[in-house]
Coordinates of C-alpha atoms in Angstrom, one line a residue:
M15 CA 156.7 77.1 81.6
E16 CA 159.7 77.3 84.0
E17 CA 161.5 74.0 84.7
F18 CA 161.3 74.1 88.5
Y19 CA 162.7 70.6 88.9
N20 CA 166.1 72.0 87.8
S21 CA 166.6 73.0 91.4
S22 CA 170.1 74.3 90.9
G23 CA 168.8 77.0 88.6
G24 CA 171.2 76.0 85.8
E25 CA 170.7 74.1 82.6
E26 CA 171.6 70.7 83.9
D27 CA 168.8 68.4 85.2
Y28 CA 169.0 67.3 88.8
Y29 CA 169.9 63.6 89.1
P30 CA 170.0 62.0 92.5
S31 CA 173.0 60.3 93.9
D32 CA 172.9 56.6 94.6
G33 CA 171.9 57.2 98.2
E34 CA 169.1 59.5 97.1
S35 CA 167.9 57.1 94.5
E36 CA 167.7 54.3 97.1
S37 CA 165.7 56.5 99.5
I38 CA 163.2 57.4 96.7
D39 CA 162.8 53.8 95.8
G40 CA 161.6 53.1 99.3
L41 CA 158.9 55.7 99.6
E42 CA 155.3 55.0 100.4
N43 CA 155.2 51.3 99.7
D44 CA 151.7 49.8 99.6
N45 CA 152.4 46.8 101.8
S46 CA 154.5 48.6 104.5
D47 CA 157.8 47.4 103.1
A48 CA 160.7 46.6 105.4
Q49 CA 162.5 49.7 104.3
W50 CA 159.8 52.0 105.7
A51 CA 159.2 49.8 108.7
S52 CA 162.8 49.7 109.7
S53 CA 163.3 53.4 109.4
K54 CA 160.6 54.2 112.0
S55 CA 161.3 54.4 115.7
P56 CA 160.1 51.4 117.6
N57 CA 156.7 51.9 119.1
C58 CA 154.1 49.7 120.9
K59 CA 151.6 48.8 118.3
M60 CA 149.1 46.0 118.4
V61 CA 145.6 45.0 117.2
I62 CA 143.3 44.6 120.1
T63 CA 140.3 42.4 120.5
K64 CA 138.5 42.0 123.8
A65 CA 141.3 40.1 125.4
S66 CA 144.1 42.2 123.9
L67 CA 142.3 45.4 124.8
L68 CA 142.3 44.3 128.4
T69 CA 146.0 43.6 128.1
A70 CA 146.7 47.1 126.8
Q71 CA 144.6 48.6 129.6
T72 CA 146.4 46.5 132.1
Q73 CA 149.8 47.8 130.9
D74 CA 148.9 51.4 131.9
L75 CA 147.4 50.1 135.1
R76 CA 150.6 48.3 135.9
R77 CA 152.7 51.4 135.3
V78 CA 150.7 53.4 137.8
M79 CA 150.4 50.5 140.3
D80 CA 154.2 49.9 140.3
L81 CA 155.2 53.5 140.5
L82 CA 152.8 54.6 143.2
S83 CA 152.3 51.2 145.0
L84 CA 148.5 51.3 144.5
R85 CA 145.8 48.7 144.2
E86 CA 144.3 48.1 140.7
H87 CA 141.0 49.8 141.7
H88 CA 142.7 53.0 142.8
A89 CA 145.0 53.0 139.8
R90 CA 142.0 52.7 137.5
T91 CA 140.2 55.5 139.3
L92 CA 143.2 57.8 138.8
L93 CA 143.6 56.9 135.1
I94 CA 139.9 57.4 134.4
H95 CA 140.0 60.8 136.2
Y96 CA 143.1 61.9 134.1
R97 CA 141.7 60.4 130.9
W98 CA 144.3 57.6 130.8
D99 CA 147.1 60.1 130.4
V100 CA 149.8 58.5 132.5
E101 CA 152.3 61.4 131.9
T102 CA 149.8 64.0 133.2
L103 CA 149.0 61.8 136.2
F104 CA 152.7 61.6 137.1
A105 CA 153.1 65.3 136.6
V106 CA 150.2 66.1 139.0
Y107 CA 151.7 63.7 141.5
V108 CA 155.0 65.5 141.5
E109 CA 153.4 69.0 141.5
K110 CA 150.5 68.5 144.0
G111 CA 151.4 65.4 146.0
I112 CA 149.6 62.2 146.4
N113 CA 147.0 63.4 149.0
R114 CA 145.7 66.2 146.8
M115 CA 145.8 64.0 143.7
F116 CA 143.7 61.4 145.5
A117 CA 141.2 63.9 146.8
E118 CA 140.7 65.4 143.3
A119 CA 140.2 61.9 141.8
G120 CA 137.8 60.7 144.4
I121 CA 140.1 58.3 146.3
T122 CA 139.7 58.4 150.1
M123 CA 142.0 56.3 152.2
V124 CA 141.0 55.7 155.8
I125 CA 143.7 54.0 157.8
D126 CA 143.0 51.1 160.2
L127 CA 139.4 50.4 159.2
D128 CA 137.8 48.1 161.7
P129 CA 135.2 45.9 160.0
A130 CA 132.1 44.9 162.0
E131 CA 132.3 41.8 164.1
P132 CA 130.4 38.8 162.6
T133 CA 128.3 38.5 165.7
S134 CA 127.5 42.2 166.0
T135 CA 124.8 44.2 164.3
V136 CA 125.1 47.4 162.2
M137 CA 122.5 50.0 161.6
C138 CA 122.3 51.0 157.9
N139 CA 121.9 54.8 157.6
I140 CA 120.1 54.4 154.3
C141 CA 117.3 51.9 155.1
M142 CA 117.6 52.5 158.9
D143 CA 117.5 48.7 159.6
D144 CA 119.8 46.8 161.9
V145 CA 121.6 44.1 159.9
P146 CA 124.2 41.5 160.9
G147 CA 127.8 42.6 160.4
T148 CA 128.2 39.9 157.7
D149 CA 125.5 41.6 155.6
A150 CA 127.2 45.0 155.6
T151 CA 130.1 46.3 153.6
L152 CA 132.7 48.9 154.6
M153 CA 134.2 51.0 151.8
D154 CA 137.7 52.5 151.8
C155 CA 136.2 55.9 152.7
G156 CA 135.0 54.5 156.1
H157 CA 131.2 54.4 155.3
C158 CA 129.4 51.2 156.0
F159 CA 125.9 50.3 154.7
C160 CA 123.9 47.1 154.3
N161 CA 124.6 45.0 151.2
T162 CA 121.0 45.4 150.0
C163 CA 121.3 49.1 149.8
W164 CA 124.7 48.9 148.3
T165 CA 123.5 46.5 145.6
E166 CA 120.5 48.6 144.7
H167 CA 122.8 51.7 144.4
F168 CA 125.2 49.8 142.2
I169 CA 122.4 48.4 139.9
V170 CA 120.9 51.9 139.4
K171 CA 124.3 53.4 138.5
I172 CA 125.2 50.7 136.1
N173 CA 121.9 51.0 134.3
E174 CA 122.4 54.7 134.1
G175 CA 125.8 54.2 132.4
Q176 CA 127.9 55.5 135.3
S177 CA 129.9 52.3 135.8
K178 CA 133.2 54.0 135.5
R179 CA 132.8 56.2 138.6
I180 CA 130.2 54.9 141.1
R181 CA 130.5 57.1 144.2
C182 CA 129.7 56.3 147.8
M183 CA 126.1 56.7 149.0
A184 CA 127.1 58.8 152.0
H185 CA 126.1 62.5 151.9
K186 CA 128.8 64.7 150.3
C187 CA 131.2 61.7 150.0
N188 CA 133.0 61.7 146.6
A189 CA 134.9 58.5 147.1
I190 CA 134.8 56.0 144.3
C191 CA 133.5 52.6 145.3
D192 CA 135.8 49.5 145.0
E193 CA 135.0 47.7 141.7
A194 CA 135.7 44.3 143.3
V195 CA 133.0 45.0 145.9
I196 CA 130.7 46.1 143.1
R197 CA 131.2 42.9 141.1
K198 CA 130.7 40.7 144.2
L199 CA 127.4 42.3 145.3
V200 CA 125.9 42.8 141.9
N201 CA 126.9 39.3 140.7
A202 CA 124.8 37.8 143.6
R203 CA 121.6 39.3 142.2
H204 CA 122.2 40.2 138.5
P205 CA 125.2 38.4 136.9
D206 CA 124.4 39.9 133.5
L207 CA 125.0 43.4 134.9
V208 CA 128.5 42.5 136.0
E209 CA 129.3 41.8 132.3
K210 CA 127.9 45.3 131.5
F211 CA 129.9 46.8 134.3
D212 CA 133.1 45.2 133.1
R213 CA 132.4 46.3 129.5
F214 CA 132.0 49.9 130.6
L215 CA 135.3 49.8 132.5
L216 CA 137.0 48.3 129.4
E217 CA 135.5 50.8 127.0
S218 CA 136.7 53.7 129.2
Y219 CA 140.2 53.0 127.8
I220 CA 138.8 54.2 124.4
E221 CA 136.0 56.6 125.4
D222 CA 138.0 58.5 128.0
N223 CA 141.5 58.4 126.4
K224 CA 142.3 61.4 124.2
M225 CA 145.0 59.3 122.5
V226 CA 142.6 56.6 121.4
K227 CA 139.7 57.1 119.0
W228 CA 137.3 55.0 117.1
C229 CA 137.9 54.8 113.3
P230 CA 135.2 57.1 111.7
S231 CA 134.8 54.9 108.7
V232 CA 131.2 54.3 107.4
P233 CA 130.1 51.5 107.8
H234 CA 132.1 51.3 111.0
C235 CA 135.0 48.7 110.7
G236 CA 135.0 48.1 114.5
N237 CA 138.5 49.4 114.9
A238 CA 140.0 52.0 117.2
L239 CA 143.3 53.7 116.8
R240 CA 145.9 55.0 119.3
V241 CA 148.6 57.5 118.6
E242 CA 151.7 58.2 120.6
N243 CA 152.9 61.7 121.7
D244 CA 151.0 63.9 119.2
E245 CA 147.2 63.9 118.7
F246 CA 147.5 66.3 115.7
C247 CA 148.4 63.8 113.1
E248 CA 146.8 61.8 110.3
V249 CA 146.5 58.0 110.4
E250 CA 145.3 55.2 108.2
C251 CA 143.2 52.4 109.6
S252 CA 143.6 48.8 108.6
C253 CA 140.3 49.2 106.7
G254 CA 142.0 51.7 104.4
F255 CA 140.3 54.8 105.7
Q256 CA 142.6 57.8 106.3
F257 CA 141.5 60.5 108.7
C258 CA 142.6 63.3 111.0
F259 CA 143.1 62.0 114.5
S260 CA 142.3 65.3 116.1
C261 CA 138.9 66.0 114.6
A262 CA 138.1 62.5 113.2
S263 CA 137.2 63.9 109.7
E264 CA 139.0 63.0 106.5
A265 CA 142.7 63.8 106.3
H266 CA 142.9 67.5 105.4
S267 CA 146.4 68.9 106.1
P268 CA 147.7 71.6 105.6
C269 CA 144.3 72.8 106.7
S270 CA 143.8 73.1 110.4
C271 CA 140.7 71.3 111.8
L272 CA 138.8 74.6 112.2
M273 CA 139.6 75.6 108.7
W274 CA 138.4 72.3 107.3
K275 CA 135.2 72.3 109.3
L276 CA 134.4 75.8 108.1
W277 CA 135.3 74.9 104.5
M278 CA 133.1 71.8 104.4
K279 CA 130.2 73.8 105.9
K280 CA 130.7 76.5 103.3
C281 CA 130.8 73.9 100.5
Q282 CA 127.7 72.0 101.7
D283 CA 125.3 74.7 103.0
E284 CA 123.6 77.4 101.1
S285 CA 125.9 80.3 102.1
E286 CA 127.1 80.8 98.5
T287 CA 123.6 80.5 97.1
V288 CA 122.6 83.3 99.5
N289 CA 125.5 85.4 98.1
W290 CA 124.4 84.8 94.6
I291 CA 120.9 85.8 95.5
T292 CA 122.2 89.0 97.1
V293 CA 124.2 89.9 93.9
H294 CA 121.6 88.9 91.2
T295 CA 118.2 89.4 92.8
K296 CA 116.2 92.0 94.8
P297 CA 113.3 91.3 97.2
C298 CA 109.8 92.0 96.2
P299 CA 108.4 94.9 98.4
K300 CA 105.2 93.0 98.9
C301 CA 105.9 89.3 99.3
H302 CA 109.7 89.7 99.9
K303 CA 110.6 86.8 97.6
P304 CA 113.8 87.3 95.6
V305 CA 113.2 88.4 92.0
E306 CA 115.7 88.1 89.2
K307 CA 115.5 90.6 86.3
N308 CA 115.5 88.9 82.9
G309 CA 115.2 91.9 80.7
G310 CA 116.6 95.4 80.2
C311 CA 113.6 97.3 81.6
N312 CA 114.0 98.5 85.2
L313 CA 110.3 98.2 85.8
V314 CA 110.0 94.5 86.9
S315 CA 107.0 92.5 88.2
C316 CA 107.0 89.7 90.8
I317 CA 104.9 86.6 90.4
C318 CA 102.7 87.9 93.1
G319 CA 101.7 90.7 90.7
Q320 CA 103.5 93.5 92.5
A321 CA 105.5 95.8 90.2
F322 CA 108.5 97.6 91.6
C323 CA 111.5 99.7 90.5
W324 CA 114.7 97.6 90.0
L325 CA 116.9 100.6 90.7
C326 CA 115.7 101.5 94.2
G327 CA 113.5 98.4 95.0
G328 CA 110.5 100.6 95.7
A329 CA 107.0 99.6 94.7
T330 CA 105.6 101.4 91.7
G331 CA 102.1 102.9 91.7
R332 CA 100.5 106.2 92.4
D333 CA 103.6 107.8 93.9
H334 CA 106.2 106.1 91.8
T335 CA 105.7 106.2 88.0
W336 CA 107.9 107.0 85.1
T337 CA 106.5 110.5 84.9
T338 CA 106.7 111.4 88.6
I339 CA 108.7 110.0 91.5
A340 CA 107.8 110.9 95.1
G341 CA 110.0 109.8 98.0
H342 CA 112.4 107.8 95.8
S343 CA 116.0 108.5 94.9
C344 CA 116.7 106.1 92.1
G345 CA 119.5 108.1 90.7
R346 CA 121.3 108.8 93.9
F347 CA 124.2 106.6 95.0
K348 CA 123.7 104.8 98.3
E349 CA 127.1 104.0 99.6
D350 CA 126.1 101.3 102.1
G351 CA 123.9 99.4 99.7
G352 CA 126.5 99.6 96.9
K353 CA 129.3 98.5 99.2
K354 CA 127.2 95.6 100.4
A355 CA 126.4 94.3 96.9
E356 CA 130.0 94.8 95.8
R357 CA 131.4 93.0 98.8
A358 CA 129.0 90.1 98.3
K359 CA 130.0 89.8 94.7
R360 CA 133.7 90.0 95.5
D361 CA 133.4 87.4 98.3
L362 CA 131.6 85.1 95.9
Y363 CA 134.2 85.4 93.2
R364 CA 137.0 84.8 95.7
Y365 CA 135.3 81.7 97.0
M366 CA 134.7 80.4 93.5
H367 CA 138.5 81.0 92.7
Y368 CA 139.6 78.8 95.6
H369 CA 136.8 76.2 95.3
N370 CA 137.4 75.7 91.6
R371 CA 141.0 75.0 92.1
Y372 CA 140.4 72.8 95.1
K373 CA 137.8 70.8 93.1
A374 CA 140.1 70.6 90.1
H375 CA 142.9 69.0 92.1
T376 CA 140.5 66.7 94.0
D377 CA 139.1 65.5 90.7
S378 CA 142.6 65.0 89.4
F379 CA 143.4 62.9 92.5
K380 CA 140.4 60.7 91.8
Q381 CA 141.3 60.3 88.1
E382 CA 145.0 59.6 88.9
S383 CA 143.9 56.8 91.3
R384 CA 143.4 54.7 88.2
L385 CA 147.1 55.0 87.4
R386 CA 147.8 52.2 89.9
E387 CA 145.9 49.7 87.7
T388 CA 147.1 51.0 84.3
T389 CA 150.7 51.1 85.4
K390 CA 150.5 47.4 86.4
E391 CA 149.7 46.5 82.8
K392 CA 152.5 48.7 81.6
L393 CA 155.0 47.2 84.0
S394 CA 153.9 43.7 83.0
T395 CA 154.7 44.6 79.4
L396 CA 158.1 46.0 80.3
E397 CA 159.0 43.0 82.4
A398 CA 157.9 40.6 79.7
R399 CA 160.3 42.0 77.1
D400 CA 164.1 41.6 77.2
S401 CA 165.2 45.0 78.5
K402 CA 168.4 46.1 80.3
S403 CA 166.6 47.4 83.4
K404 CA 164.5 45.0 85.5
D405 CA 163.9 47.5 88.4
F406 CA 160.7 49.5 87.8
S407 CA 160.0 50.5 91.4
W408 CA 160.5 54.1 90.3
V409 CA 157.0 53.9 88.7
S410 CA 155.1 52.9 91.9
N411 CA 157.2 55.3 94.0
G412 CA 156.4 58.1 91.6
I413 CA 152.7 57.4 91.8
R414 CA 152.8 57.5 95.6
R415 CA 154.7 60.8 95.5
L416 CA 152.1 62.1 93.0
F417 CA 149.2 61.1 95.3
R418 CA 150.8 62.6 98.4
S419 CA 151.7 65.9 96.6
R420 CA 148.3 66.2 94.9
R421 CA 146.5 65.7 98.2
A422 CA 148.6 68.4 99.9
L423 CA 148.1 70.8 96.9
S424 CA 144.4 70.2 96.9
Y425 CA 143.9 71.1 100.6
S426 CA 146.3 74.1 100.3
Y427 CA 143.5 76.1 98.6
P428 CA 141.0 75.9 101.4
F429 CA 143.9 76.9 103.7
A430 CA 144.8 79.9 101.6
F431 CA 141.1 80.9 101.5
Y432 CA 140.9 81.3 105.3
M433 CA 144.5 82.3 105.9
F434 CA 144.4 85.4 103.7
G435 CA 140.7 86.2 104.3
D436 CA 139.0 88.2 107.0
E437 CA 136.8 85.4 108.4
L438 CA 139.3 83.9 110.9
F439 CA 142.3 86.2 111.1
K440 CA 141.0 89.7 110.8
G441 CA 143.3 92.0 112.7
E442 CA 146.1 89.4 113.0
M443 CA 148.2 90.9 110.2
K444 CA 148.6 94.3 108.6
K445 CA 147.5 94.6 105.0
K446 CA 151.0 94.9 103.7
D447 CA 152.3 92.0 105.7
R448 CA 149.4 89.9 104.5
E449 CA 150.1 90.6 100.9
I450 CA 153.8 89.8 101.3
K451 CA 153.0 86.5 103.0
Q452 CA 150.3 85.6 100.5
H453 CA 152.7 86.2 97.6
L454 CA 155.3 84.0 99.3
F455 CA 152.8 81.2 99.8
E456 CA 151.4 81.5 96.3
D457 CA 154.8 81.3 94.8
Q458 CA 155.6 78.1 96.6
Q459 CA 152.1 76.7 95.8
Q460 CA 152.6 77.5 92.1
Q461 CA 156.0 75.8 92.0
L462 CA 154.5 72.7 93.6
E463 CA 151.5 72.8 91.2
S464 CA 153.8 73.0 88.2
N465 CA 156.0 70.1 89.2
V466 CA 153.0 67.9 90.2
E467 CA 151.5 68.4 86.8
K468 CA 154.8 67.4 85.1
L469 CA 155.0 64.3 87.3
S470 CA 151.5 63.4 86.4
K471 CA 152.3 63.9 82.7
F472 CA 155.3 61.6 82.7
L473 CA 153.5 58.8 84.7
E474 CA 150.6 58.9 82.2
E475 CA 152.9 58.4 79.2
P476 CA 152.8 55.1 77.4
F477 CA 156.4 54.2 78.4
D478 CA 155.7 50.5 77.9
E479 CA 155.9 51.3 74.2
Y480 CA 159.2 53.2 74.5
T481 CA 162.7 52.0 73.7
D482 CA 165.1 51.2 76.6
E483 CA 166.8 54.6 76.2
Q484 CA 163.4 56.4 76.3
V485 CA 162.4 54.4 79.4
M486 CA 165.6 55.4 81.2
Q487 CA 165.0 59.0 80.3
T488 CA 161.5 58.8 81.7
R489 CA 162.8 57.1 84.8
M490 CA 165.2 59.9 85.5
Q491 CA 162.5 62.5 85.0
V492 CA 160.1 60.7 87.4
I493 CA 162.8 60.3 90.0
N494 CA 163.9 64.0 89.7
L495 CA 160.3 65.2 89.9
S496 CA 159.6 62.9 92.9
V497 CA 162.5 64.4 94.8
V498 CA 161.6 68.0 93.9
T499 CA 157.9 67.7 94.7
D500 CA 158.7 66.1 98.1
S501 CA 161.1 69.1 98.8
L502 CA 158.5 71.6 97.7
C503 CA 155.8 70.0 99.9
K504 CA 158.2 70.2 102.9
K505 CA 158.9 73.8 102.2
M506 CA 155.2 74.7 101.8
Y507 CA 154.5 73.0 105.2
E508 CA 157.4 74.8 106.8
C509 CA 156.1 78.1 105.4
I510 CA 152.6 77.4 106.8
E511 CA 153.8 76.3 110.2
N512 CA 156.6 78.9 110.7
E513 CA 155.8 82.0 108.6
L514 CA 152.0 81.9 108.6
L515 CA 150.4 80.0 111.5
G516 CA 153.4 80.4 113.7
T517 CA 153.3 84.2 113.7
L518 CA 149.6 84.5 114.8
Q519 CA 149.1 86.4 118.0
F520 CA 145.5 85.7 119.0
A521 CA 144.6 82.3 117.4
I522 CA 146.3 78.9 117.6
H523 CA 146.0 76.6 114.6
I524 CA 147.9 73.4 114.5
I525 CA 148.2 71.2 111.4
A526 CA 149.3 67.6 111.0
P527 CA 153.0 67.4 110.1
Y528 CA 154.2 66.5 106.7
H529 CA 155.6 63.0 106.1
S530 CA 157.4 62.2 102.9
E531 CA 156.3 58.6 103.3
G532 CA 152.6 59.6 103.3
I533 CA 150.0 59.0 105.9
E534 CA 151.2 56.3 108.1
K535 CA 149.2 53.1 108.2
A536 CA 148.5 51.7 111.6
E537 CA 150.1 48.3 111.9
E538 CA 148.2 45.2 112.7
L539 CA 150.2 43.1 115.1
T540 CA 149.0 40.0 116.8
D541 CA 149.0 39.8 120.6
G542 CA 152.1 37.8 120.6
L543 CA 155.4 37.7 122.5
G544 CA 157.2 40.2 120.2
A545 CA 154.5 42.9 120.7
Q546 CA 154.4 42.3 124.4
V547 CA 158.2 42.6 124.8
S548 CA 158.2 45.8 122.9
C549 CA 155.4 47.2 125.1
D550 CA 157.2 46.1 128.3
N551 CA 160.4 47.8 127.2
K552 CA 158.6 51.0 126.4
C553 CA 156.8 50.9 129.8
E554 CA 160.1 50.3 131.6
K555 CA 161.7 53.2 129.8
T556 CA 158.8 55.5 130.7
A557 CA 158.8 54.4 134.3
D558 CA 162.5 55.2 134.5
Q559 CA 161.9 58.6 133.1
C560 CA 159.0 59.2 135.5
N561 CA 161.1 58.0 138.5
G562 CA 163.7 60.6 137.4
L563 CA 161.1 63.2 137.2
I564 CA 159.7 62.4 140.7
T565 CA 163.2 62.5 142.2
K566 CA 164.0 65.8 140.5
G567 CA 160.7 67.3 141.8
Q568 CA 161.3 66.2 145.3
A569 CA 164.9 67.5 145.3
S570 CA 164.0 70.9 143.9
G571 CA 160.7 71.3 145.7
S572 CA 159.0 72.4 142.5
G573 CA 156.7 70.2 140.5
T574 CA 157.3 71.7 137.0
S575 CA 160.0 73.8 135.4
D576 CA 159.5 76.8 133.0
E577 CA 160.2 74.5 130.1
D578 CA 157.6 72.0 131.2
T579 CA 154.9 74.5 131.7
Q580 CA 155.5 76.6 128.7
S581 CA 153.0 76.0 126.0
S582 CA 154.9 76.2 122.7
R583 CA 152.9 77.3 119.7
K584 CA 155.4 75.9 117.3
R585 CA 156.1 72.2 117.3
A586 CA 159.6 70.9 116.7
R587 CA 159.4 69.0 113.5
E588 CA 161.7 66.2 114.7
S589 CA 159.4 65.5 117.7
F590 CA 156.6 64.3 115.5
S591 CA 156.9 60.6 115.2
G592 CA 153.4 60.2 113.8
S593 CA 153.2 56.8 115.3
S594 CA 149.9 55.1 115.7
S595 CA 148.5 51.9 117.0
L596 CA 145.4 50.1 115.9
F597 CA 142.8 48.4 118.0
D598 CA 140.4 45.9 116.5
L599 CA 137.2 45.8 118.6
N600 CA 134.7 43.3 117.4
L601 CA 132.3 44.1 120.2
P602 CA 129.1 46.2 120.0
S603 CA 129.1 49.5 122.0
F604 CA 126.4 50.1 124.5

């Protein structure tokens, strides 16, 4: 077997320099060590309970209120309409203007509203009663109705779950009612519904925000996670569950979300059973149940008693016997039927090839998970004896690299199944181009597989029984293989993003970016001063950027540039920070 970890292609092993060795020793630490934490760009991350969730929501509200000089009610209406995407809201403001943005979001501003005099009476156009001016409420849109009708309207909408956008009662009025008025009127009759109303407004920060999602762990841990900049990423909740943020299923890169969904369905349903039945059985011409031939004779019998010819599937009887055949062509080749059976058999074998290798690496990943415990015992033995080296971080770093590479290798087989098949990308590539790209991908996959197996072998060795010299040799092998497997994983992801998915003409598939450190664990930070300062700094920075964007748009007369509007199908690798924030919600959802 070729020694792929001799990356120079010569006879000498690859040994990292001091700087490289230090970088390897800091990889994928279990407890989010300072080396990994300090290397990440600063981001606003915090654990949010009911109080801190309100704080996080208020931060976005404050950004919109300060930039556009709005009341909190109007800022919340805008954010809910634009799914709490502040950047999109500002872009629409620059491109369309504030009046059109307000109209689309349901905000109607009537200047110089004259409330009814306390001594005057107002006729309510809903109940058609004359009520004192003090018992009527005038909304921002200019419509005035009695408090009784308003209250009934609000109660119905809250009970229907429409608390986030309660519209005015007037005919064809799309204005959103002021939440302060809603609280005031509903609280006078049903104080418990005010709590429900506020809860719906609070949960909209999660339910309507595409960058915030509940953790899909079972049983539910009560957490929600927020990511910054890129929703196509993989995150780890504080409960330990790792998942794809885009589709909320288990982490599956380098598979795209659609590929993984189809693969799981293919593995779980009876599609391959149907293929097996198509290849190995034939339907009875009487009861139409599948019949499997268990002997050499081509005259078979169904359990229903019907005998039929295995060659052509026709029922045997008066017109079809072994001495005379009428209307049957057992010996003639039927091209369509033969092609169908051969294709079903070929598809089944192809699926089995990829599934067996996917399953083998998945099983290896589960078995290798025990290494964490066994290596603790080995390290305890090494630390107890008087040896020259006291630093054994290369073992834990090698295990983390093994887990990361094994996971990527496992999911690369479902990716290859769909990438080089006809189910998703038929007509996207010419046959010759597909073969070239498949060979390129399989070569990289094979190199990664070879080095992952070598790394697994070295980590499973009883190095606690070795001499100091043998331990140092094992150490260098593990470090070398850790470096090379990381490099091969990066190259495989680059090949997938640039050479395979990036060249598609009719379909867009985006995968989570590769991170050498592994899937990033969302940090749990208390709602303290440090977290608040970090968030404030970030908000101020974003506000400055948005102010610059607004100024630019007003000066040029154009809301967006070609660069802003262009939808790039390839993502710049350096733009993926993979940052995430974790929310801890200990409140039941309605």
